[in-house]
PDB file of C-alpha atoms and ligand atoms in Angstrom:
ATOM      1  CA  UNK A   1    -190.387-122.863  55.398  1.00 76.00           C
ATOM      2  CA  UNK A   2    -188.548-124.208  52.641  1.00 92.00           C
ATOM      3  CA  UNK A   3    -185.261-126.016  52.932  1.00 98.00           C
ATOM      4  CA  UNK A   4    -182.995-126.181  55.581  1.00 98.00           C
ATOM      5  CA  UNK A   5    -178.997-125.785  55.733  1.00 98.00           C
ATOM      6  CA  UNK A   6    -176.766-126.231  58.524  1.00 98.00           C
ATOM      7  CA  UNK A   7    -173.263-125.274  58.430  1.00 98.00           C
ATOM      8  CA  UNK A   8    -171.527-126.801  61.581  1.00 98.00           C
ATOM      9  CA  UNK A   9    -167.771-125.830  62.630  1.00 98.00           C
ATOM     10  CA  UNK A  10    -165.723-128.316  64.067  1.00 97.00           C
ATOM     11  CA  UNK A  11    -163.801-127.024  66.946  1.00 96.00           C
ATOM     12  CA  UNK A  12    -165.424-126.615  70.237  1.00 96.00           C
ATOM     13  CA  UNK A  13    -169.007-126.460  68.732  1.00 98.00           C
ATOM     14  CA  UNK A  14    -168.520-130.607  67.531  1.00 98.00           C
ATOM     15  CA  UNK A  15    -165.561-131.903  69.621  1.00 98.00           C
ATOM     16  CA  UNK A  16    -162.985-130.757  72.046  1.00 97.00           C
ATOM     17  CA  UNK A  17    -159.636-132.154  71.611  1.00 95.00           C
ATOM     18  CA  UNK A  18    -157.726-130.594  74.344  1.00 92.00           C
ATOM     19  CA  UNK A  19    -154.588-129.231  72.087  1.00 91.00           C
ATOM     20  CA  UNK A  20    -154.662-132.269  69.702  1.00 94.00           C
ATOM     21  CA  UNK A  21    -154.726-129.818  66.821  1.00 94.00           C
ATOM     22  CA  UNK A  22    -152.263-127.174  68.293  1.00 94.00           C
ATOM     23  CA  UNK A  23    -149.679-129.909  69.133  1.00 95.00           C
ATOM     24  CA  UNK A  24    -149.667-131.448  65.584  1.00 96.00           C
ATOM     25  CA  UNK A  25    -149.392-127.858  64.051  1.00 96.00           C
ATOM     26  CA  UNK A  26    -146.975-126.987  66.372  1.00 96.00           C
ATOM     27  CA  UNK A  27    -145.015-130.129  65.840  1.00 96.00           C
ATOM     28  CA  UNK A  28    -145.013-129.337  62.021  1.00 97.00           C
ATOM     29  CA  UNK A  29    -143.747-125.876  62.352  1.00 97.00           C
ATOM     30  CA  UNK A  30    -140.687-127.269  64.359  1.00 96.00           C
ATOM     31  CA  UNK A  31    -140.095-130.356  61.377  1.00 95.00           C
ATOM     32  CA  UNK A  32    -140.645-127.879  58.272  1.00 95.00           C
ATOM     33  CA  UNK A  33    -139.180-124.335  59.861  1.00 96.00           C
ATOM     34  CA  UNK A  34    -137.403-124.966  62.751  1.00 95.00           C
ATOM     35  CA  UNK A  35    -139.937-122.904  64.484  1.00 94.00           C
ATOM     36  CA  UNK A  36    -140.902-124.133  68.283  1.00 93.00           C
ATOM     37  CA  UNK A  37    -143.840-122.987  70.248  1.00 93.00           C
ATOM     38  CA  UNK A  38    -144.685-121.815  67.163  1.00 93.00           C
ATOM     39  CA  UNK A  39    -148.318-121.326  68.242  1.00 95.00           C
ATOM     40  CA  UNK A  40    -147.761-120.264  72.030  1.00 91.00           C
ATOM     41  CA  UNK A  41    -150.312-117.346  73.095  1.00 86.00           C
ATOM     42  CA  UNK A  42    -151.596-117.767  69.783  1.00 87.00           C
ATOM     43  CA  UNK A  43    -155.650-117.797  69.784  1.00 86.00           C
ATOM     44  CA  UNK A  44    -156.519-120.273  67.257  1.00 88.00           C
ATOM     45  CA  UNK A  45    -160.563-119.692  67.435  1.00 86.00           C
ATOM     46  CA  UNK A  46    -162.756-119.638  64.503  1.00 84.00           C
ATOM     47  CA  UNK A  47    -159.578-118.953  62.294  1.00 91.00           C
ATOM     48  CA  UNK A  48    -158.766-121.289  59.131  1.00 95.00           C
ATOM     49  CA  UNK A  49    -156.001-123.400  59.472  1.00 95.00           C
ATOM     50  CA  UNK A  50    -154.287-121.315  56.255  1.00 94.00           C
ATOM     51  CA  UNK A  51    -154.153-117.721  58.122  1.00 94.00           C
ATOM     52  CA  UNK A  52    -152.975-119.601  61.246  1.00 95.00           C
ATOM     53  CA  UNK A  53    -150.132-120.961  58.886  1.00 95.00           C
ATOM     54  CA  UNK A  54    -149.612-117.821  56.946  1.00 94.00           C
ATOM     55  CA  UNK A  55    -149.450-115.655  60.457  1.00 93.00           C
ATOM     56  CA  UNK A  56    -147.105-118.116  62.037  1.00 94.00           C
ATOM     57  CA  UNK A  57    -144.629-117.616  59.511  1.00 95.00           C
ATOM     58  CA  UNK A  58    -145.013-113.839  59.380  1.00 93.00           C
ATOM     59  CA  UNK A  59    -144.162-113.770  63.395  1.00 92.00           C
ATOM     60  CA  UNK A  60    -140.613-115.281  62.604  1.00 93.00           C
ATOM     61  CA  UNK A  61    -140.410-113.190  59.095  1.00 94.00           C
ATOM     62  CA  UNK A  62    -140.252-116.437  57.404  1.00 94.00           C
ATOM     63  CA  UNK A  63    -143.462-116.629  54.826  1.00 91.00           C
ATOM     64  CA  UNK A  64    -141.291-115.712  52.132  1.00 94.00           C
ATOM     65  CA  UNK A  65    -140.679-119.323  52.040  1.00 94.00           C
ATOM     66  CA  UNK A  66    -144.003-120.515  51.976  1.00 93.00           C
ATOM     67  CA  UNK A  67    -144.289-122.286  48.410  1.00 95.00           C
ATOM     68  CA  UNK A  68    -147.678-124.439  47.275  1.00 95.00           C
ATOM     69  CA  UNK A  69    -145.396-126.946  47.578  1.00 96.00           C
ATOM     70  CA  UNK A  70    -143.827-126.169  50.792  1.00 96.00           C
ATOM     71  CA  UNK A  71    -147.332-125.438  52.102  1.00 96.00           C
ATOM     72  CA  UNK A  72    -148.268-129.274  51.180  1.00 96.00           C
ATOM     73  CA  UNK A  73    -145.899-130.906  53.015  1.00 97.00           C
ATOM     74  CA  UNK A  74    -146.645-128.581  55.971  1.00 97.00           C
ATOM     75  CA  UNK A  75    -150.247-130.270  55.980  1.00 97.00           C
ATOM     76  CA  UNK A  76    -148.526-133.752  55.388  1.00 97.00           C
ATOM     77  CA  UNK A  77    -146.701-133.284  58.632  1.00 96.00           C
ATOM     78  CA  UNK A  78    -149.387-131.631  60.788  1.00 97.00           C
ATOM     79  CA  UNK A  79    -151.697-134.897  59.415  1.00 97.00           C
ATOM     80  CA  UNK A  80    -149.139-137.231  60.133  1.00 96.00           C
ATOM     81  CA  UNK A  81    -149.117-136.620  63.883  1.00 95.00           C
ATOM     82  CA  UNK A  82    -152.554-135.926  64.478  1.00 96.00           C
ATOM     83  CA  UNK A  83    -154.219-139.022  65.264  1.00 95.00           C
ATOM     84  CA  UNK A  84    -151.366-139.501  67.615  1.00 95.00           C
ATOM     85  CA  UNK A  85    -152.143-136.711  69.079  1.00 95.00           C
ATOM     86  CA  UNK A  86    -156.072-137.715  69.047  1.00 95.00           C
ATOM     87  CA  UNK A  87    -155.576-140.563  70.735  1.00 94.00           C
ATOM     88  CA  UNK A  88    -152.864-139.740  73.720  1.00 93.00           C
ATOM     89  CA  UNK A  89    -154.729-136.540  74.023  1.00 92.00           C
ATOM     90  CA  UNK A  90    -156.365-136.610  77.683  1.00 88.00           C
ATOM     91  CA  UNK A  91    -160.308-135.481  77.893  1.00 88.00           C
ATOM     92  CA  UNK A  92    -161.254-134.970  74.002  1.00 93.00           C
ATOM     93  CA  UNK A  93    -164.342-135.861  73.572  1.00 97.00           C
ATOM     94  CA  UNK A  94    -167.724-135.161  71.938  1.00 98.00           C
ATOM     95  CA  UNK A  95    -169.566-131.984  73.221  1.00 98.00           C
ATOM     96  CA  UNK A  96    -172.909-133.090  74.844  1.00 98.00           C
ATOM     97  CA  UNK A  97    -176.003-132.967  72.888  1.00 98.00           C
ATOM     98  CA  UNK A  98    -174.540-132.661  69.395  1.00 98.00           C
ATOM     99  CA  UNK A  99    -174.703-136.786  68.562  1.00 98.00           C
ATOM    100  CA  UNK A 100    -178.399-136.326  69.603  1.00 98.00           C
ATOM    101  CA  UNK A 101    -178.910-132.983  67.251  1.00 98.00           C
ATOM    102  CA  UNK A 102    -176.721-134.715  64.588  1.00 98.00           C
ATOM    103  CA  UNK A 103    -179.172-137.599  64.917  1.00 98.00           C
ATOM    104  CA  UNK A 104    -182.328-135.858  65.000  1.00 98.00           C
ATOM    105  CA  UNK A 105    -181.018-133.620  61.933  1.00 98.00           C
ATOM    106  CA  UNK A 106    -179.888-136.070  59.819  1.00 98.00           C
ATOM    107  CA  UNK A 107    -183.722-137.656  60.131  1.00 97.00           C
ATOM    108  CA  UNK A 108    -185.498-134.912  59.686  1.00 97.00           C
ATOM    109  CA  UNK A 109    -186.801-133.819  55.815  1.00 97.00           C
ATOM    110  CA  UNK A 110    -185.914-131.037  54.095  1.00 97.00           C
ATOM    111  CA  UNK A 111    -182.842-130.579  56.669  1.00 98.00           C
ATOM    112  CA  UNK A 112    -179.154-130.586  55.083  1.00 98.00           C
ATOM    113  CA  UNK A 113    -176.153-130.406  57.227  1.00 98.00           C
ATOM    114  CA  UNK A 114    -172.367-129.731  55.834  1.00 98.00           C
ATOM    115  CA  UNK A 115    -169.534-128.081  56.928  1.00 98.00           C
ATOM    116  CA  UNK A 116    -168.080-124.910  57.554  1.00 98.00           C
ATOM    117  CA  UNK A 117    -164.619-125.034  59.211  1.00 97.00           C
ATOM    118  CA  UNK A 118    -161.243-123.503  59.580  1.00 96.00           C
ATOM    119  CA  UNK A 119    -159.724-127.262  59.259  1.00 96.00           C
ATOM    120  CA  UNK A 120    -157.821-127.905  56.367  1.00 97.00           C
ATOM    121  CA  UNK A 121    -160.352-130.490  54.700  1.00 97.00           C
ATOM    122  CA  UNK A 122    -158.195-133.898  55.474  1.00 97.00           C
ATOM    123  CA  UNK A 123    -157.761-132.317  59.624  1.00 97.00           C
ATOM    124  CA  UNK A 124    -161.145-132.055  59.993  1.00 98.00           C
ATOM    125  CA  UNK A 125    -161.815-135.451  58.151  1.00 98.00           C
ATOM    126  CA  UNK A 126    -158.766-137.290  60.857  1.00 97.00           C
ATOM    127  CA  UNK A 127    -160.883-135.338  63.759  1.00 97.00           C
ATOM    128  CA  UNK A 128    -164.228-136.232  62.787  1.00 98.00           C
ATOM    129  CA  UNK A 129    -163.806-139.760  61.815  1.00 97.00           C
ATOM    130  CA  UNK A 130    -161.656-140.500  65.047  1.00 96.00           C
ATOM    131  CA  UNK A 131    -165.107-139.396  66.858  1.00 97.00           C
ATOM    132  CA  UNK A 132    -167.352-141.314  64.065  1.00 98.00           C
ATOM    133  CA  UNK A 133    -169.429-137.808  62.733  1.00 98.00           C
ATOM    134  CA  UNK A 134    -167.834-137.328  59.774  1.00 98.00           C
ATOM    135  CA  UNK A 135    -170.629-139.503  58.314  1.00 98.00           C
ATOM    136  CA  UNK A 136    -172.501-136.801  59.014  1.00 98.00           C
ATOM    137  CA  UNK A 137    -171.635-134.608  56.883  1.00 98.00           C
ATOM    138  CA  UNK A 138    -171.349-135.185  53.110  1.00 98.00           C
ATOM    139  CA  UNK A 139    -169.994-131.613  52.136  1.00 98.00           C
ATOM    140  CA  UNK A 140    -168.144-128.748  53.658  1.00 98.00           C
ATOM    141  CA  UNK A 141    -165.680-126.323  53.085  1.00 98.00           C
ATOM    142  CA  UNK A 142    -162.564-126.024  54.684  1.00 97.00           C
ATOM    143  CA  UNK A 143    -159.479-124.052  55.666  1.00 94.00           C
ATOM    144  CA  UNK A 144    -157.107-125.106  52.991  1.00 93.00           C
ATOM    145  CA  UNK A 145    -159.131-123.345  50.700  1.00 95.00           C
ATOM    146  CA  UNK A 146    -158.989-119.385  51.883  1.00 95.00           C
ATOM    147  CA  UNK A 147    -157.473-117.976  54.507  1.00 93.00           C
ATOM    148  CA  UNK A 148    -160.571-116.151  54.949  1.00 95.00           C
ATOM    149  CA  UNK A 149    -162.949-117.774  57.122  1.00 96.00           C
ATOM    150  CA  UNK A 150    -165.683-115.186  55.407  1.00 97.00           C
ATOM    151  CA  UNK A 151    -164.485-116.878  51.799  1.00 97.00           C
ATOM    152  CA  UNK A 152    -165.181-120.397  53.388  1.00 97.00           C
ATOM    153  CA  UNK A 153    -168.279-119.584  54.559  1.00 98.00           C
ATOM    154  CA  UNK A 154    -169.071-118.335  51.133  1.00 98.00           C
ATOM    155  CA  UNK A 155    -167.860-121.235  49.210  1.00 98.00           C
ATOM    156  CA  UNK A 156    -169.793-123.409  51.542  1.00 98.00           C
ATOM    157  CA  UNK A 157    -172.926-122.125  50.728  1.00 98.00           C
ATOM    158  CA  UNK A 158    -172.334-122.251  46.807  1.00 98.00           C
ATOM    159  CA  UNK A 159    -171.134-126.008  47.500  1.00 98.00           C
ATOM    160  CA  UNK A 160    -174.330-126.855  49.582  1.00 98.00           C
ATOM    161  CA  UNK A 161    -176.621-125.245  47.159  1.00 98.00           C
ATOM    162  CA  UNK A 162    -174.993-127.676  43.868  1.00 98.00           C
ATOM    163  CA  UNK A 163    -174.443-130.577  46.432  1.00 98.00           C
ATOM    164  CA  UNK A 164    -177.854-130.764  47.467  1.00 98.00           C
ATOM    165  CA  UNK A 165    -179.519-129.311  44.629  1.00 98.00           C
ATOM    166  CA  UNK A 166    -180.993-127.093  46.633  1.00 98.00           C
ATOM    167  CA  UNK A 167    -181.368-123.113  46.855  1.00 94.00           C
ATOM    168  CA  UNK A 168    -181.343-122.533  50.173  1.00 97.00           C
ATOM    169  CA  UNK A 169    -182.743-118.641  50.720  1.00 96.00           C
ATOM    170  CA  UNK A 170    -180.347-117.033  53.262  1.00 96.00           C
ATOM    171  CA  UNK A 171    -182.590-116.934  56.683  1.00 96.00           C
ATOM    172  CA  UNK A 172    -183.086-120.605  55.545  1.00 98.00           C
ATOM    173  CA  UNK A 173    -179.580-121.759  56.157  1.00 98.00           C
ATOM    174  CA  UNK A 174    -177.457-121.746  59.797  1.00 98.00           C
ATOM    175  CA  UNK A 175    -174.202-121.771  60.992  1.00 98.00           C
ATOM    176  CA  UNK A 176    -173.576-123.448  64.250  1.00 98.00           C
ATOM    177  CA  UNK A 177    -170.459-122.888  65.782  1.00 98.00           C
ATOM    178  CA  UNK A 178    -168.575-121.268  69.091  1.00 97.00           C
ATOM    179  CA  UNK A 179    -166.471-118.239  68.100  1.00 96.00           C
ATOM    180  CA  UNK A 180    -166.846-114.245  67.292  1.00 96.00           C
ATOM    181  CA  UNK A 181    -165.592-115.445  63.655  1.00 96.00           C
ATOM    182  CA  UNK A 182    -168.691-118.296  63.156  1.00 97.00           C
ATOM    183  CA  UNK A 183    -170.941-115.409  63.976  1.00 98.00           C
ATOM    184  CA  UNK A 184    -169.294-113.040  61.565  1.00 98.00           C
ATOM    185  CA  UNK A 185    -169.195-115.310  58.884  1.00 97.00           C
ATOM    186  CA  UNK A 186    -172.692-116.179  59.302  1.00 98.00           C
ATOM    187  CA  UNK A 187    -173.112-112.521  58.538  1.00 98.00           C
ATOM    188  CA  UNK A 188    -171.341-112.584  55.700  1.00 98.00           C
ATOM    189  CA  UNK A 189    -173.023-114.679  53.594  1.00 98.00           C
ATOM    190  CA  UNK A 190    -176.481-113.475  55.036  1.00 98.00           C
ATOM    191  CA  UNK A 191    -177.134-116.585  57.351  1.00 98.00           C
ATOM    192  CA  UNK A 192    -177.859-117.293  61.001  1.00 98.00           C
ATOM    193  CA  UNK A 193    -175.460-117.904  63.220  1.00 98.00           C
ATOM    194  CA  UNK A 194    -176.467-120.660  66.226  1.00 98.00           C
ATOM    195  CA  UNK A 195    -173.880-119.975  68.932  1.00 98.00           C
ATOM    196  CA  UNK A 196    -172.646-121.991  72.356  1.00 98.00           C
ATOM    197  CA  UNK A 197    -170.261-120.943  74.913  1.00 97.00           C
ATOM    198  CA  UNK A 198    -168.569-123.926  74.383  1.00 97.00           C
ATOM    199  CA  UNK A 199    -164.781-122.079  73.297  1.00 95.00           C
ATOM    200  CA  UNK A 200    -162.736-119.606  74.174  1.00 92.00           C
ATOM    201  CA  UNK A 201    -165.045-116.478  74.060  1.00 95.00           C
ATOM    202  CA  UNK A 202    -167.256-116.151  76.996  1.00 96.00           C
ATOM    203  CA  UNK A 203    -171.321-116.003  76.755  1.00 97.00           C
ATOM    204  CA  UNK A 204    -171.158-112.010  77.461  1.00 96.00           C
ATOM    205  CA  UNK A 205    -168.442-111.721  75.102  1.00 97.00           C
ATOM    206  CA  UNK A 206    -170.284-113.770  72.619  1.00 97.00           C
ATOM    207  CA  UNK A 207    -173.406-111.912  73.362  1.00 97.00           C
ATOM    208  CA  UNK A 208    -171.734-108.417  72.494  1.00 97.00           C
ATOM    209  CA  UNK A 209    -171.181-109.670  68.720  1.00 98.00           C
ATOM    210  CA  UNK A 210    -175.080-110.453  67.965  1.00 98.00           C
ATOM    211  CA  UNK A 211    -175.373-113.749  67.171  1.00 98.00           C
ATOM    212  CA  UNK A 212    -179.054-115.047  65.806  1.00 98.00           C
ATOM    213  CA  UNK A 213    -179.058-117.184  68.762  1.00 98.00           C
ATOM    214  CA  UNK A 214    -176.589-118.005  72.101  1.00 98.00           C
ATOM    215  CA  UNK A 215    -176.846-120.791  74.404  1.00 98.00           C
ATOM    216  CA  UNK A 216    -174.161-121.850  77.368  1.00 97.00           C
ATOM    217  CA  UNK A 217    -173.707-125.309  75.208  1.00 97.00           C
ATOM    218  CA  UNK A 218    -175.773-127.375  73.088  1.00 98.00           C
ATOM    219  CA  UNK A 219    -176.783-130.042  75.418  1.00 97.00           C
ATOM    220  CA  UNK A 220    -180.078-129.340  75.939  1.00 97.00           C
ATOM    221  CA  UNK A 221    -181.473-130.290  72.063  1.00 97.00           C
ATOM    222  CA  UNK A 222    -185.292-128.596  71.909  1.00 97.00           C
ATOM    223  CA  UNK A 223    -184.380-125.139  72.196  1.00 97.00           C
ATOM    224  CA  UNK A 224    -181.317-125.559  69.647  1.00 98.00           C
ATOM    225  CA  UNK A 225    -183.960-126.942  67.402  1.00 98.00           C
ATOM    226  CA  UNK A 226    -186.499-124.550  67.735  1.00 97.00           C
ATOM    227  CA  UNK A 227    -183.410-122.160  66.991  1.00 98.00           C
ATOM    228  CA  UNK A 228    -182.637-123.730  63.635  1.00 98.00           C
ATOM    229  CA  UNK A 229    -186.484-123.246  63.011  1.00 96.00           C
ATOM    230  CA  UNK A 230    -185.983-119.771  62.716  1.00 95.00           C
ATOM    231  CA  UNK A 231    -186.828-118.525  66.216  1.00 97.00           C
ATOM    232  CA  UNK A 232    -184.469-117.141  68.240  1.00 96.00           C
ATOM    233  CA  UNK A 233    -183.878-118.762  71.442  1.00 96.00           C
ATOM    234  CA  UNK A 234    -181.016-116.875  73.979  1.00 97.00           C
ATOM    235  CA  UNK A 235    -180.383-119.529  76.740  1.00 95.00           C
ATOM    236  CA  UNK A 236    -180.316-117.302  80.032  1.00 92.00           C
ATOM    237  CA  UNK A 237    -176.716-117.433  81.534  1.00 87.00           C
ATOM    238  CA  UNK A 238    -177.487-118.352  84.950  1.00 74.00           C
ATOM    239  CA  UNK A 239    -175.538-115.170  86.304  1.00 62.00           C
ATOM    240  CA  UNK A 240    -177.454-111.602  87.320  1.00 44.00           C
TER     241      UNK A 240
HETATM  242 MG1  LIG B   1    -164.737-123.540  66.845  1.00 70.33          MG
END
């Protein structure tokens, strides 16, 4: 096999943050727009941080005042309060296994990890250091730069391939993550998608939308390995 790429999302597949996110975006919809609850009943899974924005605003028929400019001070706000919110926010955490894949990854040759996330780039950067793995990851793509998660996934790949100098042939490169939209995007740019129950969508619900490979969560770290070696692993669900 030649070289390897893995394309991690953030959300539920890295860390949990128990509404750390949704609170500081929520928060900046009520300082910019005078919008509250903005987000209430509002799935926020596998989508960028820029449709979450732009569909916000739509709700309350207000996007006709979304400037660039406006739209950067909306980020300055939701950034301002979010390591507040990291740090009073009860339960986030780390999923289990992924600081032992991370590790094992990140020493492996011919193995190259970035990342592919609906965060705009400086959320996922506030996240990820808070938790101490954004040293593991030394390129991405992020929400602030399509509202499509499919265009993300598409820019990461170009980005990987000049970052690392490295082709990467489609079933070569992976994306892990925890949502119906990390599996699609996979699809779109021709990879694999490496999928836990670890979000919103349940393993049977996950299971309907053919990802490359399912488990219940990463914890267990030899069979997501043997998954980002190109074979297939579906962790049994542990229900008849
Ligand atoms: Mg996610």
């Amino acid at each position: 096999v030649g070289p390897r790429l893995i394309l991690f999302d953030v959300d539920q597949t890295l860390i949990y943050t128990n509404g750390a996110g949704r609170k500081s975006f929520e928060r900046a919809l009520e300082k910019m727009f005078g919008i509250s609850n903005g987000l209430h009943g509002v799935s926020l899974s596998g989508r960028t941080d820029k449709s979450i924005l732009y569909g916000a605003l739509e709700e309350k028929k207000l996007h006709h005042l979304l400037t660039p400019d406006v739209e950067n001070q909306f980020w300055d706000h939701y950034l301002r309060s979010l390591p507040e919110h990291l740090k009073t926010s009860k339960n986030s955490k780390i999923l289990d296994g992924i600081v032992e894949l991370l590790t094992i990854l990140s020493e492996t040759p011919n193995v190259f990890t970035g990342l592919l996330t609906g965060n705009i780039k400086r959320g996922a950067k506030t996240k990820l250091e808070y938790f101490d793995l954004w040293k593991y990851f030394p390129v991405g793509a992020f929400g602030d730069e399509h509202p499509d998660r499919n265009e993300v996934a598409k820019i990461a790949l170009e980005r990987s391939r000049r970052h690392f100098k490295e082709h990467f042939s489609v079933e070569n490169v992976f994306v892990v993550g925890d949502s119906f939209n990390d599996i699609e995007c996979a699809k779109a740019i021709g990879a694999r998608s490496i999928i836990a129950a670890t979000g919103s969508h349940s393993y049977e619900e996950l299971h309907s939308k053919k990802p490359y490979s399912l488990f219940l969560t990463f914890a267990k770290t030899a069979p997501v390995l043997q998954a980002l070696q190109g074979k297939p692993f579906f962790e049994p669900n542990g229900r008849a």
